[in-house]
Short mmCIF file of C-alpha atoms in Angstrom, two decimals:
data_model
loop_
_atom_site.label_atom_id
_atom_site.label_comp_id
_atom_site.label_asym_id
_atom_site.label_seq_id
_atom_site.Cartn_x
_atom_site.Cartn_y
_atom_site.Cartn_z
CA MET A 1 241.25 130.80 121.90
CA ILE A 2 238.38 129.83 119.34
CA THR A 3 235.69 131.83 121.44
CA GLU A 4 237.95 135.03 121.26
CA LEU A 5 238.45 134.77 117.43
CA ASN A 6 234.72 134.22 116.99
CA ARG A 7 233.99 137.24 119.12
CA LEU A 8 236.70 139.08 116.75
CA VAL A 9 234.97 138.03 113.69
CA ASP A 10 231.53 139.38 115.42
CA ALA A 11 233.18 142.67 116.13
CA VAL A 12 234.60 143.27 112.51
CA GLU A 13 230.86 142.73 111.16
CA ASP A 14 229.75 145.46 113.52
CA SER A 15 232.58 148.08 112.61
CA LEU A 16 232.74 147.61 108.74
CA SER A 17 231.69 151.10 108.56
CA GLU A 18 233.99 152.42 111.20
CA GLY A 19 237.55 151.55 112.30
CA LEU A 20 238.01 148.24 114.50
CA ASP A 21 239.89 148.80 117.66
CA VAL A 22 241.62 145.52 117.96
CA ALA A 23 243.57 146.36 120.94
CA ARG A 24 240.64 147.45 123.12
CA LEU A 25 238.74 144.35 122.04
CA ALA A 26 241.69 141.96 122.85
CA ALA A 27 241.71 143.60 126.06
CA SER A 28 237.97 143.04 126.63
CA LEU A 29 238.75 139.40 126.00
CA GLY A 30 241.65 139.11 128.32
CA THR A 31 244.20 138.36 125.75
CA THR A 32 246.62 140.46 123.49
CA GLU A 33 246.05 142.36 120.33
CA TYR A 34 249.74 140.63 119.26
CA HIS A 35 248.38 136.97 120.10
CA LEU A 36 244.89 137.58 118.54
CA ARG A 37 246.32 139.03 115.22
CA ARG A 38 248.77 135.96 115.04
CA MET A 39 246.26 133.34 115.74
CA PHE A 40 243.83 134.69 113.13
CA SER A 41 246.39 134.83 110.49
CA SER A 42 247.31 131.58 111.36
CA LEU A 43 244.00 129.89 111.31
CA ALA A 44 242.12 132.23 108.76
CA GLY A 45 244.91 131.92 106.14
CA MET A 46 244.94 135.74 105.60
CA PRO A 47 245.99 138.64 107.81
CA LEU A 48 243.00 140.30 109.72
CA SER A 49 243.40 143.57 107.75
CA GLU A 50 242.98 141.47 104.70
CA TYR A 51 239.77 139.77 105.84
CA VAL A 52 238.53 143.22 107.15
CA ARG A 53 239.13 144.63 103.28
CA ARG A 54 237.23 141.72 101.76
CA ARG A 55 234.21 141.70 104.05
CA ARG A 56 233.99 145.44 103.53
CA MET A 57 234.19 145.31 99.75
CA THR A 58 231.68 142.26 99.94
CA ARG A 59 229.10 144.70 101.65
CA ALA A 60 230.02 147.55 99.68
CA ALA A 61 229.07 145.53 96.51
CA THR A 62 225.52 145.08 97.72
CA ASP A 63 225.27 148.92 97.91
CA VAL A 64 226.65 149.49 94.78
CA VAL A 65 224.63 147.32 92.89
CA ALA A 66 221.59 148.72 94.78
CA GLY A 67 222.26 151.91 93.26
CA ASP A 68 223.91 154.23 96.19
CA PRO A 69 225.86 156.85 94.95
CA ILE A 70 229.48 155.37 94.88
CA LEU A 71 231.30 158.28 96.82
CA ASP A 72 228.54 157.75 99.79
CA VAL A 73 229.60 154.02 99.63
CA ALA A 74 233.19 154.85 99.83
CA VAL A 75 232.44 157.16 102.68
CA ARG A 76 230.28 154.40 104.34
CA TYR A 77 233.18 152.26 104.16
CA GLY A 78 236.21 154.39 105.44
CA TYR A 79 237.39 155.60 102.23
CA GLY A 80 238.09 159.56 101.78
CA SER A 81 237.86 159.60 97.92
CA ALA A 82 236.03 157.18 95.13
CA GLU A 83 239.44 156.61 93.45
CA ALA A 84 240.79 155.13 96.79
CA PHE A 85 237.50 152.93 97.25
CA GLY A 86 237.50 151.90 93.63
CA ARG A 87 241.10 150.60 93.75
CA ALA A 88 240.10 148.56 96.78
CA PHE A 89 236.98 147.34 95.30
CA ARG A 90 239.14 146.25 92.20
CA SER A 91 241.55 144.49 94.30
CA VAL A 92 238.88 142.18 95.78
CA HIS A 93 236.50 141.89 92.93
CA GLY A 94 238.63 142.38 89.76
CA THR A 95 236.25 145.01 88.17
CA ARG A 96 235.31 148.64 88.96
CA PRO A 97 232.29 149.68 91.03
CA ALA A 98 230.83 151.26 87.81
CA ASP A 99 230.76 148.03 86.03
CA VAL A 100 229.42 146.01 88.65
CA ARG A 101 226.62 148.66 88.86
CA ARG A 102 225.99 148.23 84.92
CA HIS A 103 226.23 144.39 84.98
CA GLY A 104 225.74 143.37 88.39
CA GLY A 105 228.91 141.52 88.56
CA PRO A 106 231.45 139.62 88.46
CA LEU A 107 231.30 139.75 92.11
CA ARG A 108 234.06 137.85 94.66
CA SER A 109 232.31 137.55 98.05
CA GLN A 110 234.16 137.15 101.17
CA PRO A 111 231.83 134.84 103.52
CA GLN A 112 232.04 135.77 107.23
CA LEU A 113 234.32 133.42 109.01
CA ARG A 114 233.40 131.11 111.81
CA PHE A 115 236.11 129.30 113.70
CA ARG A 116 235.54 125.59 115.11
CA LEU A 117 237.82 123.67 116.90
CA THR A 118 238.25 119.93 115.56
CA VAL A 119 239.87 117.60 117.82
CA GLU A 120 241.41 114.48 116.16
CA GLY A 121 244.13 113.34 118.62
CA SER A 122 245.76 111.28 115.89
CA SER A 123 249.26 112.67 116.52
CA ALA A 124 251.42 114.15 119.53
CA MET A 125 253.50 117.23 119.10
CA ASP A 126 257.06 116.96 120.88
CA THR A 127 256.59 119.98 123.31
CA ARG A 128 258.13 121.49 126.15
CA LEU A 129 258.04 124.75 128.47
CA THR A 130 260.93 126.07 129.50
CA ASP A 131 261.44 129.32 131.94
CA ARG A 132 264.82 130.83 130.75
CA PRO A 133 266.80 133.93 131.96
CA ALA A 134 267.69 136.89 129.96
CA LEU A 135 269.89 136.35 127.05
CA ARG A 136 271.16 138.10 123.67
CA LEU A 137 271.09 136.82 120.33
CA VAL A 138 274.56 137.91 118.17
CA GLY A 139 275.17 137.30 114.95
CA HIS A 140 274.45 138.93 111.33
CA ALA A 141 271.21 140.35 110.76
CA THR A 142 269.40 141.52 107.54
CA ARG A 143 265.86 142.46 106.69
CA VAL A 144 263.77 139.84 104.56
CA PRO A 145 260.61 139.30 103.16
CA LEU A 146 258.31 136.74 105.13
CA VAL A 147 257.55 133.41 102.87
CA HIS A 148 255.17 131.14 104.21
CA HIS A 149 256.18 128.13 102.19
CA GLY A 150 259.36 126.75 100.78
CA VAL A 151 262.90 127.97 101.13
CA ASN A 152 263.03 131.72 101.64
CA PRO A 153 265.60 132.74 99.08
CA HIS A 154 266.69 135.93 100.57
CA ILE A 155 267.65 133.97 103.82
CA GLN A 156 269.41 131.41 101.97
CA ALA A 157 271.40 134.05 100.24
CA HIS A 158 272.24 135.90 103.37
CA ILE A 159 273.68 132.74 104.81
CA ALA A 160 275.73 131.70 101.86
CA SER A 161 277.17 134.90 101.67
CA LEU A 162 278.80 134.26 104.91
CA PRO A 163 282.15 132.52 105.07
CA PRO A 164 282.39 129.12 106.56
CA SER A 165 285.16 130.70 109.00
CA GLU A 166 282.25 132.89 110.27
CA HIS A 167 280.06 130.10 110.91
CA ALA A 168 282.77 128.50 113.13
CA ARG A 169 283.44 131.81 114.80
CA LEU A 170 279.83 132.19 115.73
CA THR A 171 279.65 128.64 117.06
CA SER A 172 282.76 129.16 119.36
CA LEU A 173 281.01 132.42 120.87
CA ALA A 174 277.89 130.44 121.84
CA ASN A 175 277.27 129.84 125.45
CA GLY A 176 273.66 130.19 126.06
CA GLU A 177 270.50 128.11 125.06
CA PRO A 178 269.16 127.40 122.57
CA ALA A 179 272.65 125.90 121.70
CA GLY A 180 274.38 126.07 118.36
CA LEU A 181 273.60 128.09 115.26
CA LEU A 182 270.48 129.62 115.20
CA GLN A 183 267.96 130.88 112.82
CA VAL A 184 266.10 134.20 114.52
CA SER A 185 263.04 135.84 113.21
CA ALA A 186 262.27 139.14 114.81
CA ASP A 187 259.88 142.21 114.46
CA VAL A 188 257.57 139.94 112.50
CA ASP A 189 254.14 141.55 111.29
CA PRO A 190 251.66 140.75 113.85
CA ASP A 191 249.10 139.98 110.95
CA TYR A 192 251.66 137.69 109.67
CA THR A 193 251.36 138.91 106.19
CA GLU A 194 253.57 136.94 103.41
CA GLY A 195 255.74 139.47 101.86
CA SER A 196 256.06 141.90 105.02
CA GLU A 197 259.51 142.51 106.26
CA LEU A 198 261.19 140.94 109.21
CA THR A 199 264.49 140.86 110.82
CA TYR A 200 266.52 137.80 110.15
CA LEU A 201 269.40 136.83 112.36
CA HIS A 202 271.88 133.98 111.78
CA GLY A 203 273.85 133.70 114.81
CA VAL A 204 274.10 132.17 118.38
CA ALA A 205 272.89 132.87 121.99
CA LEU A 206 275.02 134.59 124.73
CA ASP A 207 274.09 134.54 128.21
CA ALA A 208 273.31 138.37 129.37
CA ALA A 209 276.63 138.76 131.12
CA THR A 210 278.60 138.29 128.06
CA THR A 211 279.48 140.84 125.74
CA ALA A 212 278.89 140.58 122.24
CA PRO A 213 282.02 141.35 119.50
CA ASP A 214 281.17 145.04 118.33
CA ASP A 215 281.05 143.55 114.49
CA LEU A 216 277.86 141.52 115.59
CA ASP A 217 274.23 142.46 115.35
CA VAL A 218 272.49 141.94 118.75
CA ILE A 219 269.14 141.21 119.77
CA GLU A 220 268.28 141.77 123.59
CA VAL A 221 265.83 139.13 124.71
CA PRO A 222 264.29 139.51 128.45
CA ALA A 223 263.76 136.72 130.63
CA GLY A 224 260.49 134.60 130.28
CA THR A 225 258.77 131.31 129.36
CA TRP A 226 259.11 129.69 125.98
CA VAL A 227 257.40 126.95 124.35
CA VAL A 228 259.60 124.60 122.51
CA PHE A 229 258.43 122.06 119.38
CA ARG A 230 260.72 119.67 118.19
CA SER A 231 260.26 118.14 114.53
CA SER A 232 262.02 116.15 112.35
CA GLY A 233 261.55 115.55 108.31
CA PRO A 234 261.92 117.05 105.06
CA TYR A 235 263.28 120.51 105.46
CA PRO A 236 261.99 123.41 105.62
CA ALA A 237 258.41 121.36 105.19
CA ALA A 238 258.65 119.85 108.47
CA LEU A 239 259.50 123.07 110.14
CA GLN A 240 256.52 125.07 108.58
CA GLU A 241 254.02 122.41 109.31
CA THR A 242 255.06 122.76 113.09
CA TYR A 243 254.77 126.39 112.81
CA ALA A 244 251.17 125.86 111.59
CA ALA A 245 250.32 122.92 113.95
CA SER A 246 251.38 125.31 116.87
CA ALA A 247 248.15 127.50 115.78
CA THR A 248 245.69 124.96 114.90
CA GLU A 249 246.62 122.27 117.52
CA TRP A 250 248.63 123.58 120.69
CA PHE A 251 247.48 127.04 121.47
CA PRO A 252 243.67 126.25 121.30
CA SER A 253 244.36 123.25 123.57
CA ASN A 254 246.60 125.15 126.36
CA PRO A 255 246.49 127.84 128.56
CA TRP A 256 249.00 129.74 126.70
CA ARG A 257 249.45 132.77 124.56
CA LEU A 258 252.16 134.31 122.41
CA ARG A 259 253.91 137.11 123.76
CA PRO A 260 256.05 139.80 121.58
CA GLY A 261 259.52 138.68 121.06
CA PRO A 262 261.76 136.62 118.43
CA SER A 263 260.92 133.25 117.35
CA ILE A 264 264.06 130.98 117.22
CA VAL A 265 264.72 127.86 115.06
CA ALA A 266 267.88 125.53 116.46
CA VAL A 267 268.98 122.90 113.95
CA LEU A 268 269.69 119.90 116.04
CA ASP A 269 270.63 117.48 113.37
CA ARG A 270 270.52 117.64 109.47
CA ALA A 271 271.56 115.81 106.36
CA GLU A 272 274.71 117.04 104.39
CA ASP A 273 272.57 118.52 101.78
CA PHE A 274 269.95 119.94 104.15
CA SER A 275 267.15 118.00 102.80
CA THR A 276 266.10 116.64 105.99
CA ALA A 277 266.64 118.10 109.65
CA THR A 278 265.72 117.72 113.31
CA THR A 279 265.00 121.32 114.64
CA GLU A 280 263.58 122.88 117.61
CA VAL A 281 261.31 126.15 117.27
CA TRP A 282 261.36 128.39 120.38
CA MET A 283 258.56 130.83 120.61
CA PRO A 284 258.20 133.37 123.67
CA VAL A 285 254.72 132.72 125.61
CA GLU A 286 252.93 133.75 128.74
CA ARG A 287 249.82 132.34 130.78
CA ALA A 288 246.91 133.44 128.95
#
C-alpha cells in the first residue's frame, strides 16, 4: 500500500497542469479509487484533492514570481479565469498573486509527500475478520458533517432527540450482527474531508429476511467480509484512535483493502456517563 501511495504522489506531480484520473491510476495499481483516497487521507492528514490544490499553487507561485502572465499561469494549472485562480492562490498562500509578484512573498509551500512505513510492533490490535450474509441496518438517520476529533455535536443532538422508549424499541427489533444499538456512518466522502456530509444512522442490524417497520430508515448491506477492531478506553478518543490505527498499522500490514459500504460502531460496554467505553468498529473489506 505504501508503494501505491507513493505512485499516486508521483502521478500528482506529473499531472499538476492537467486532470488526474485517480480511478484509472488505482486500476493500474491493482486497487480501487475508494481505498486509495481513504488511505491517502488517513495517512497524509488531508484529502487528496487538498494536496493536489496545494501542490498546484506551490508550483504556480514559482511561475508568478518568475513573471509569467497571471492568466497564463491560471490556465496552465487548470483554472478558467484569473479570478478563480486568484481565490485558490489566496486560500493556500494567504495573499494575492499580484502581491507575491511585487514582493516575492509571503508563500506557504506544500512539499512533495513521501510515504514510509515504520514498523514498531509495540502494541497489538484486537482484530478479527468475519464473513457475514446480507443484512439491513434500520433506525433513525440524518445527515451530519464529518468531525475527526472529539464528540460530534450533530450526532449527539440526533441521539438526544430520540426518546428512551425508542432506544428500547430498536433494541427489541435487533436480530442480526453486530448486536445491540449501532452507530452507522454511510455515504462518507472517499477523501474523508472534515466537514463533508455523511449519513448517520442510530439503529440496529436485522437479518435480510426481516422486514423493517415502515417508520424507520433502512440501509441495505450486501454480503461480504468485514474487519472488526475492538478498543477500550476514553470515549470517543479511543474509538477515533482505532480508526487512525487501522490506516497507519493494520491496512499497510495486511492483504486487505476497504470496499464501499457503511462503517459500524457497536458499543459493547460503557460507563454511565459515557466517559469510557468498549467498542467494536466494523469496516467492509475485500482481498487486495
